[in-house]
């Protein structure tokens, strides 16, 4: 853990076209090359292409954020990395091996929490150990689960059921479940999309601290530019469906960004926000189903 | 102590008012708390009083509508025996006649329900879990469950005669479908993101089924069982109406035959016994779901 967090100092500052690994730099963990993927709309008997030609590298210890309008295929990307679906064309590899199915070194946090309502907080966090052998004893797993639960700020709620918790607390359970096995990468699919704005800011700050302390690699999906700047080392802007990468933007702001409170006052924040917004704005307004498209000026 | 204690605005000490206090019993609070019980007692007393007055006023034939006191007397004889039948409508009425018939009904009903639930749950699970079985069994399940069940009784009669078998057949045909369909629906509607979560954390097919689908389906099964218990009750009474017993045909048979024999106090007494049983059964199972799956209550509100 210690050596990982020191490697955060030399975080990758690569952008498009500068993806090669330098001999001393951090190791690429997730590599996709010309990946095209989609899914089948069963009722309409149609195949929907969600992502086209995605080439993206996520390095070890990096916080990669994918931002884009809703329906641009961000979730499809994360589902491929998780091993839930297969790419149609191109390749997706993890740690040097092609991704086939799910794996113990990739954990996920879901937008709708996806925690089991019939399990207590502790039982939910222990689920990964029940489903897979992570090579630690039952007693150690229990201890680690309790430690992770208190890390996410849920100490004392081990025996509570999800319906007794607020939305923000439920997502803390989801985060604890994702981090308890100490996976190589944490995949987060709009994890704060469903929690209220105040709780979201608190959770963002706590996630940043957790990730910094653990040197955790994260792939994080959001449609919020502010969230992307607050959390990401790099932000990949995805265009409207079918999704392609428009640009990868380095967020060269010091960490921790959220522990001290406001980062929005930083002039660099304003520049980045404006730049990202200019990229996303076209995409959001370019959506075919929106009336804005009719406007020749847009 | 140098600092003055903090006082309420009326000068009383703040400690004299803890956050949670016992509220004093007043007539208003007693009324608020027990009003439903009080109203029900008054309501039923008035109902039975009007019944008694109307039946004894001579406006209606006692062969059709008995006095409430006669019903009470019949209930006492039918349940606890020791009745003096002198000068009383005694066609079919004998000591313990209700309790014996009730026991007969209960035996058949409970065995049939065990069969219905014991077969319904696995069938529902299998249909929900396998697309092939679903496709093969669906037409039969949906047709039979939509068909008014009484329409197939002539055929059942031809096949099974009027022995006890037809009772089981009729109860099963009414009670099994709610269990099958609810269980099936539970499996089918299992939250896809819960399944995805289990898969991401390493669940194989059987683990997905055991750790996600089954617990998710449990509350659906419970409401299916509730529905099936009340449907089964309809089935058992109907079956007893149709069965050809001569001395001990169950509570439904007693209702039917005593009415045919113009012993209206016995008809009403048997009916009231059945009503109380049904009420206890249905209300008793109502809280079952809340106990078994508290999260369903919390998430649907």
XYZ file of C-alpha atoms in Angstrom:
599
model
C 0.000 0.000 0.000
C 2.797 2.381 0.929
C 4.763 1.962 -2.289
C 1.576 2.268 -4.303
C 0.665 5.596 -2.812
C 4.145 6.987 -3.406
C 3.771 6.010 -7.068
C 0.844 8.432 -7.126
C 3.390 11.251 -7.268
C 4.370 10.273 -10.787
C 0.845 9.823 -12.016
C 0.587 9.423 -15.771
C 0.084 12.644 -17.628
C -0.576 11.030 -20.989
C -3.172 12.155 -23.459
C -4.353 10.829 -26.823
C -1.523 9.397 -28.917
C 0.787 9.257 -25.925
C -0.315 5.939 -24.577
C 2.964 3.986 -24.733
C 4.366 2.736 -21.502
C 7.620 4.326 -20.487
C 10.083 1.898 -18.894
C 9.849 3.535 -15.501
C 6.237 4.755 -15.636
C 3.222 2.981 -14.198
C 2.151 -0.230 -15.824
C -0.881 -0.246 -18.143
C -3.580 -2.275 -16.462
C -6.564 -2.042 -18.766
C -5.955 -1.792 -22.487
C -8.679 -1.691 -25.116
C -7.815 -1.517 -28.802
C -10.308 -0.492 -31.481
C -13.043 -1.953 -29.385
C -16.569 -1.896 -30.803
C -19.399 -3.165 -28.703
C -23.149 -2.996 -28.243
C -26.135 -4.998 -27.242
C -29.259 -6.564 -28.640
C -32.660 -4.959 -28.283
C -34.561 -8.229 -28.115
C -38.049 -6.896 -28.571
C -37.198 -4.766 -31.606
C -34.877 -7.455 -33.042
C -32.136 -4.878 -33.490
C -28.494 -4.759 -32.625
C -27.517 -1.464 -31.102
C -23.935 -0.308 -31.403
C -23.023 1.490 -28.210
C -19.278 2.048 -28.601
C -17.089 2.349 -31.704
C -13.313 2.020 -31.957
C -12.473 2.635 -28.358
C -8.734 2.584 -27.688
C -8.045 3.455 -24.104
C -5.338 2.591 -21.613
C -5.808 2.784 -17.880
C -2.603 2.615 -15.861
C -2.047 1.123 -12.476
C -2.955 3.537 -9.692
C -4.825 5.836 -12.057
C -8.254 7.352 -11.523
C -9.819 7.297 -14.989
C -13.143 9.020 -15.460
C -15.406 8.483 -18.458
C -17.793 11.345 -18.989
C -20.451 11.692 -21.632
C -24.147 12.232 -22.282
C -26.580 9.572 -21.145
C -26.919 6.709 -23.570
C -23.389 7.110 -24.950
C -22.235 3.627 -24.014
C -20.253 4.389 -20.871
C -21.916 1.529 -19.047
C -21.219 -0.797 -21.961
C -17.522 0.006 -21.622
C -17.456 -0.806 -17.932
C -19.471 -3.997 -18.494
C -16.839 -5.171 -20.979
C -14.038 -4.486 -18.510
C -16.005 -6.248 -15.775
C -16.368 -9.242 -18.095
C -20.156 -9.182 -18.167
C -20.278 -8.728 -21.956
C -17.857 -9.395 -24.801
C -16.657 -6.817 -27.318
C -17.901 -7.314 -30.888
C -14.674 -6.194 -32.497
C -11.251 -5.238 -31.241
C -9.723 -6.363 -27.992
C -9.997 -5.630 -24.317
C -7.291 -6.879 -22.025
C -6.624 -6.678 -18.347
C -3.168 -6.999 -16.812
C -1.828 -8.253 -20.146
C -4.466 -10.965 -20.666
C -7.612 -10.757 -22.793
C -10.733 -10.321 -20.658
C -12.769 -13.533 -20.514
C -15.531 -13.371 -17.944
C -15.427 -11.730 -14.558
C -12.412 -11.933 -12.280
C -11.427 -11.496 -8.643
C -9.191 -8.509 -9.447
C -12.053 -6.441 -10.873
C -14.809 -5.243 -8.530
C -17.718 -2.980 -9.301
C -19.917 -0.343 -7.685
C -23.354 0.049 -9.224
C -25.537 3.078 -9.802
C -28.540 1.440 -8.136
C -26.316 0.069 -5.348
C -27.250 -3.543 -6.217
C -26.822 -4.697 -2.649
C -28.886 -7.651 -1.499
C -31.855 -6.391 0.541
C -32.083 -9.637 2.521
C -28.507 -9.405 3.748
C -27.167 -7.228 6.531
C -24.437 -4.691 5.789
C -21.773 -7.129 6.989
C -23.242 -10.034 5.007
C -23.339 -7.868 1.889
C -19.716 -6.872 2.281
C -18.740 -10.511 2.876
C -20.487 -11.621 -0.325
C -17.359 -11.467 -2.539
C -15.583 -13.855 -0.145
C -18.531 -16.232 -0.250
C -18.636 -16.295 -4.026
C -14.917 -16.570 -4.680
C -11.916 -17.907 -2.828
C -9.699 -14.905 -2.195
C -7.197 -16.974 -0.274
C -7.942 -15.631 3.173
C -9.546 -17.409 6.093
C -13.133 -16.814 7.153
C -11.987 -15.038 10.275
C -9.654 -12.718 8.338
C -12.375 -12.006 5.804
C -14.725 -11.082 8.610
C -12.128 -8.782 10.159
C -11.356 -7.149 6.851
C -15.028 -6.647 6.080
C -15.544 -4.932 9.429
C -12.503 -2.731 8.854
C -13.724 -1.762 5.366
C -17.182 -0.995 6.702
C -15.716 1.397 9.238
C -13.436 2.882 6.528
C -16.475 3.901 4.501
C -18.033 5.398 7.615
C -20.578 2.706 8.412
C -19.078 1.476 11.687
C -21.904 0.416 13.989
C -24.236 -0.452 11.126
C -22.819 -3.942 10.452
C -26.056 -5.613 11.504
C -28.432 -3.211 9.747
C -30.436 -4.153 6.686
C -30.257 -1.945 3.581
C -33.881 -0.821 3.900
C -32.970 0.692 7.255
C -30.265 2.850 5.626
C -30.419 6.030 3.553
C -29.433 6.037 -0.124
C -25.983 7.439 0.603
C -25.381 4.809 3.268
C -26.478 2.053 0.899
C -23.923 3.197 -1.630
C -21.289 3.155 1.116
C -22.138 -0.531 1.464
C -21.664 -0.874 -2.289
C -18.266 0.823 -2.092
C -17.200 -1.304 0.870
C -18.208 -4.454 -1.016
C -16.191 -3.258 -3.993
C -13.053 -2.479 -2.002
C -13.100 -5.278 0.570
C -11.270 -7.771 -1.648
C -8.618 -5.144 -2.501
C -9.164 -5.605 -6.243
C -6.644 -4.370 -8.810
C -9.300 -2.096 -10.248
C -12.553 -0.680 -8.950
C -15.177 -0.128 -11.635
C -17.752 2.474 -10.675
C -20.831 2.953 -12.849
C -22.293 6.353 -11.923
C -22.136 5.402 -8.255
C -23.377 8.749 -6.981
C -26.014 9.282 -9.660
C -28.849 8.267 -7.379
C -27.839 9.994 -4.138
C -28.800 13.535 -3.189
C -26.464 16.429 -3.973
C -25.189 17.023 -0.436
C -24.481 13.371 0.243
C -22.805 13.151 -3.162
C -20.201 15.763 -2.254
C -19.425 14.021 1.012
C -19.149 10.647 -0.703
C -16.900 12.061 -3.440
C -14.501 13.437 -0.856
C -14.448 10.177 1.080
C -13.958 8.134 -2.072
C -11.014 10.321 -3.067
C -9.370 9.756 0.323
C -10.026 6.009 0.248
C -8.619 5.702 -3.250
C -5.581 7.854 -2.444
C -4.781 5.866 0.682
C -5.106 2.526 -1.082
C -3.462 3.600 -4.356
C -6.529 2.077 -5.955
C -6.956 2.002 -9.734
C -10.450 3.242 -10.583
C -12.545 3.443 -13.728
C -15.347 5.818 -12.919
C -18.354 6.700 -15.025
C -20.309 9.888 -14.612
C -22.302 12.404 -16.594
C -21.261 15.200 -14.269
C -18.342 17.355 -15.385
C -17.805 18.625 -11.852
C -17.572 15.105 -10.543
C -15.145 14.209 -13.326
C -12.809 17.106 -12.476
C -13.090 16.535 -8.753
C -12.117 12.887 -8.940
C -10.253 12.061 -12.148
C -6.559 11.918 -12.954
C -7.656 11.753 -16.576
C -11.074 12.313 -18.072
C -12.143 10.615 -21.301
C -14.957 12.471 -23.017
C -17.242 10.070 -24.868
C -19.351 11.275 -27.773
C -23.007 10.556 -28.249
C -24.090 7.109 -29.411
C -22.397 5.347 -30.958
C -19.760 6.423 -28.451
C -16.228 7.276 -29.448
C -13.508 8.983 -27.438
C -13.487 12.678 -28.288
C -10.582 13.632 -26.137
C -8.707 12.580 -23.056
C -8.084 15.484 -20.711
C -5.461 15.468 -17.963
C -6.736 16.900 -14.717
C -3.532 18.435 -13.421
C -4.798 19.568 -10.070
C -3.155 18.574 -6.782
C -4.734 16.042 -4.467
C -6.579 15.812 -2.180
C -8.971 18.067 -4.018
C -12.041 17.638 -1.886
C -10.707 17.288 1.643
C -10.083 21.031 1.972
C -13.523 21.900 0.755
C -13.948 24.038 -2.355
C -11.877 23.403 -5.455
C -14.265 25.346 -7.642
C -12.459 28.583 -6.690
C -9.214 27.406 -8.301
C -8.739 29.198 -11.674
C -7.486 25.941 -13.202
C -10.809 24.355 -12.251
C -12.632 26.984 -14.273
C -10.467 26.408 -17.328
C -10.876 22.649 -17.189
C -14.581 22.923 -16.648
C -14.993 25.248 -19.602
C -12.913 22.982 -21.824
C -14.804 19.825 -20.825
C -18.138 21.563 -21.127
C -17.313 22.737 -24.650
C -16.604 19.106 -25.570
C -19.662 17.672 -23.854
C -22.053 20.441 -24.896
C -21.836 19.588 -28.588
C -22.425 15.974 -27.706
C -25.394 16.604 -25.496
C -27.021 18.906 -28.035
C -26.069 16.619 -30.901
C -28.304 13.895 -29.539
C -30.681 12.971 -32.314
C -33.738 12.782 -30.131
C -33.403 16.336 -28.859
C -35.141 19.288 -30.542
C -31.889 21.310 -30.360
C -30.706 19.384 -33.365
C -33.140 21.283 -35.602
C -31.503 24.594 -34.814
C -28.971 25.424 -37.564
C -27.014 27.597 -35.149
C -26.469 24.804 -32.660
C -21.801 25.724 41.328
C -21.234 29.164 39.934
C -23.147 28.994 36.695
C -26.890 29.488 36.897
C -28.812 26.453 35.613
C -30.511 26.931 32.268
C -34.230 27.468 32.704
C -37.181 27.070 30.439
C -39.068 30.251 29.600
C -41.687 29.474 32.231
C -38.953 29.274 34.857
C -38.938 25.483 35.299
C -35.620 23.670 35.183
C -34.717 22.133 31.822
C -34.076 18.768 33.516
C -37.689 18.616 34.616
C -38.670 17.976 31.003
C -36.898 14.930 29.570
C -37.315 14.439 25.808
C -39.441 11.330 26.221
C -42.132 11.490 28.846
C -45.007 9.216 29.801
C -48.263 10.678 28.548
C -51.071 10.643 31.143
C -54.098 8.492 30.434
C -57.034 10.658 29.492
C -60.380 9.664 27.997
C -59.229 11.200 24.740
C -56.103 9.040 24.579
C -58.010 5.906 25.556
C -60.478 6.644 22.775
C -57.739 7.319 20.185
C -55.980 4.130 21.069
C -58.895 1.703 21.353
C -61.477 3.306 19.070
C -61.407 0.547 16.439
C -62.000 -2.124 19.067
C -64.759 -0.109 20.705
C -66.434 0.670 17.382
C -66.271 -2.984 16.318
C -67.865 -4.220 19.545
C -70.710 -1.700 19.274
C -71.071 -2.331 15.559
C -71.407 -6.114 15.913
C -73.745 -5.848 18.915
C -76.066 -3.603 16.949
C -75.849 -5.911 13.934
C -76.829 -9.005 15.921
C -79.508 -7.098 17.828
C -81.144 -5.968 14.574
C -80.856 -9.525 13.281
C -82.608 -10.876 16.359
C -85.333 -8.239 16.235
C -85.962 -8.733 12.512
C -86.034 -12.560 12.712
C -88.372 -12.642 15.696
C -90.722 -9.974 14.326
C -92.499 -12.533 12.160
C -91.819 -10.673 8.933
C -89.632 -13.459 7.568
C -89.971 -17.238 7.463
C -87.742 -18.775 10.202
C -86.994 -21.669 7.838
C -84.999 -19.177 5.790
C -83.834 -16.692 8.401
C -83.430 -17.969 11.972
C -83.308 -16.053 15.199
C -79.798 -15.201 16.302
C -80.321 -16.898 19.661
C -81.227 -20.137 17.866
C -78.002 -19.890 15.898
C -76.061 -19.404 19.120
C -77.778 -22.415 20.664
C -76.985 -24.522 17.581
C -73.378 -23.344 17.667
C -73.128 -24.480 21.290
C -74.576 -27.924 20.511
C -72.562 -28.299 17.318
C -69.253 -27.370 18.903
C -69.513 -28.447 22.545
C -72.378 -30.982 22.588
C -74.686 -31.617 25.534
C -77.632 -30.022 23.809
C -81.228 -30.502 24.788
C -82.922 -31.004 21.441
C -86.500 -31.131 22.860
C -88.739 -28.834 20.911
C -85.900 -27.613 18.731
C -85.249 -27.923 15.014
C -83.251 -31.156 15.101
C -82.998 -32.210 11.496
C -79.343 -33.116 11.033
C -78.483 -31.444 14.321
C -76.589 -33.636 16.774
C -73.989 -33.168 19.464
C -70.631 -32.112 17.984
C -71.988 -32.121 14.409
C -70.155 -28.903 13.455
C -66.855 -29.781 15.053
C -66.841 -33.254 13.444
C -67.565 -31.871 9.977
C -65.106 -29.071 10.532
C -62.383 -31.547 11.413
C -63.202 -33.534 8.255
C -62.819 -30.371 6.159
C -59.600 -29.406 7.882
C -58.001 -32.809 7.246
C -58.681 -32.733 3.516
C -57.942 -29.026 3.159
C -54.571 -29.145 4.890
C -53.365 -32.238 3.015
C -54.473 -30.713 -0.308
C -52.757 -27.423 0.526
C -49.534 -29.205 1.405
C -49.665 -30.930 -1.987
C -50.559 -27.682 -3.816
C -47.765 -25.679 -2.206
C -45.269 -28.536 -2.313
C -45.819 -29.008 -6.061
C -46.551 -25.387 -6.975
C -43.270 -23.939 -5.733
C -40.971 -26.351 -7.628
C -43.069 -26.024 -10.798
C -42.926 -22.218 -10.580
C -39.187 -22.245 -9.914
C -38.549 -24.612 -12.809
C -40.691 -22.558 -15.197
C -38.973 -19.368 -14.135
C -35.526 -20.869 -14.419
C -35.816 -22.711 -17.716
C -36.990 -21.060 -20.919
C -37.824 -24.478 -22.378
C -40.021 -25.586 -19.483
C -41.618 -22.156 -19.488
C -42.486 -22.433 -23.166
C -43.814 -25.974 -22.773
C -45.885 -25.515 -19.600
C -47.076 -21.916 -20.091
C -50.100 -22.640 -22.295
C -51.501 -25.164 -19.814
C -50.804 -23.102 -16.727
C -52.220 -19.879 -18.121
C -55.284 -21.542 -19.680
C -56.160 -23.524 -16.563
C -55.548 -20.585 -14.262
C -57.702 -18.243 -16.346
C -60.501 -20.758 -16.888
C -63.308 -20.572 -14.320
C -62.380 -23.788 -12.527
C -66.006 -24.830 -11.986
C -66.285 -25.506 -15.723
C -64.003 -28.515 -15.563
C -65.829 -30.210 -12.703
C -68.206 -32.207 -14.917
C -65.169 -33.791 -16.507
C -63.498 -34.348 -13.152
C -66.711 -35.983 -11.936
C -66.674 -38.350 -14.908
C -63.071 -39.295 -14.246
C -62.998 -39.449 -10.480
C -66.561 -40.089 -9.374
C -67.833 -38.574 -6.165
C -65.322 -40.078 -3.750
C -62.722 -38.152 -1.771
C -60.429 -38.010 -4.831
C -62.588 -35.354 -6.446
C -62.227 -33.155 -3.384
C -58.462 -33.224 -3.686
C -58.666 -32.640 -7.433
C -60.911 -29.612 -7.025
C -58.871 -28.034 -4.212
C -55.641 -28.593 -6.122
C -57.069 -27.092 -9.293
C -58.025 -23.900 -7.456
C -55.046 -23.619 -5.119
C -51.989 -24.591 -7.123
C -51.988 -21.840 -9.749
C -51.442 -18.812 -7.509
C -48.373 -20.541 -6.100
C -46.993 -21.458 -9.532
C -47.629 -18.050 -11.059
C -46.303 -16.007 -8.148
C -43.163 -18.100 -7.849
C -42.629 -17.849 -11.603
C -43.099 -14.076 -11.464
C -40.573 -13.778 -8.636
C -37.924 -15.645 -10.592
C -38.684 -13.712 -13.781
C -38.575 -10.275 -12.202
C -35.383 -10.787 -10.209
C -33.478 -7.518 -10.313
C -30.954 -7.775 -13.146
C -28.460 -5.525 -11.418
C -28.438 -7.821 -8.363
C -27.665 -10.694 -10.722
C -24.937 -8.644 -12.395
C -23.469 -7.761 -9.016
C -23.354 -11.406 -8.003
C -21.710 -12.287 -11.326
C -19.090 -9.554 -11.002
C -18.176 -10.880 -7.573
C -17.788 -14.355 -8.976
C -21.102 -16.157 -8.785
C -21.609 -19.090 -11.143
C -25.065 -20.098 -12.390
C -26.018 -22.117 -9.353
C -24.758 -19.433 -6.968
C -26.759 -16.785 -8.813
C -29.804 -18.987 -8.349
C -29.177 -19.797 -4.693
C -27.884 -16.428 -3.489
C -29.967 -14.025 -5.575
C -32.944 -15.577 -7.350
C -34.236 -17.723 -4.479
C -34.125 -15.072 -1.753
C -35.573 -12.528 -4.179
C -38.428 -14.926 -4.987
C -39.267 -15.816 -1.384
C -41.719 -12.952 -0.716
C -43.461 -13.680 -4.030
C -43.889 -17.284 -2.912
C -45.344 -16.103 0.375
C -47.974 -13.959 -1.308
C -48.709 -16.829 -3.701
C -49.262 -19.128 -0.721
C -51.560 -16.558 0.922
C -53.665 -16.313 -2.221
C -53.671 -20.053 -2.627
C -54.867 -20.614 0.952
C -57.987 -18.541 0.352
C -58.557 -20.032 -3.107
C -58.180 -23.487 -1.619
C -60.875 -22.663 0.902
C -63.264 -21.864 -1.957
C -62.229 -25.151 -3.534
C -62.856 -27.269 -0.477
C -66.337 -25.854 0.148
C -67.240 -26.259 -3.505
C -65.968 -29.822 -3.492
C -68.081 -30.608 -0.453
C -71.162 -29.155 -2.128
C -70.634 -31.581 -4.975
C -69.537 -34.631 -3.012
C -71.978 -37.360 -2.246
C -71.296 -37.978 1.435
C -74.267 -39.031 3.553
C -73.158 -38.577 7.160
C -69.866 -36.691 7.356
C -69.105 -34.520 4.349
C -67.302 -31.529 5.847
C -68.396 -28.032 6.732
C -69.413 -27.114 3.180
C -71.522 -30.231 2.961
C -73.141 -29.298 6.296
C -74.025 -25.828 5.019
C -75.475 -27.228 1.805
C -77.410 -30.128 3.300
C -78.756 -28.317 6.326
C -80.108 -25.628 4.042
C -81.692 -28.306 1.882
C -83.223 -29.777 5.046
C -84.554 -26.346 6.105
C -82.523 -26.274 9.304
C -81.549 -22.666 8.940
C -79.974 -22.234 12.425
C -77.538 -25.028 11.551
C -76.787 -23.502 8.143
C -75.992 -20.152 9.701
C -74.008 -21.726 12.545
C -71.856 -23.728 10.134
C -71.406 -20.686 7.937
C -70.326 -18.533 10.866
C -67.819 -21.171 11.963
C -66.385 -21.204 8.457
C -66.268 -17.398 8.362
C -64.325 -17.197 11.608
C -61.872 -19.847 10.413
C -61.343 -18.069 7.075
C -60.872 -14.756 8.849
C -58.236 -16.181 11.196
C -56.462 -17.941 8.317
C -56.343 -14.979 5.952
C -55.510 -12.344 8.580
C -52.959 -14.687 10.120
C -51.075 -15.098 6.844
C -51.295 -11.409 6.022
C -48.500 -10.447 8.363
C -46.376 -13.337 7.102
C -44.861 -11.380 4.225
C -43.891 -8.444 6.418
C -42.096 -10.815 8.752
C -40.334 -12.846 6.068
C -39.387 -9.975 3.746
C -39.339 -6.657 5.617
C -37.440 -4.993 2.768
C -40.379 -5.365 0.393
C -42.592 -3.287 2.669
C -39.931 -0.633 3.001
C -39.084 -0.311 -0.671
C -42.619 -0.288 -2.024
C -43.872 2.506 0.190
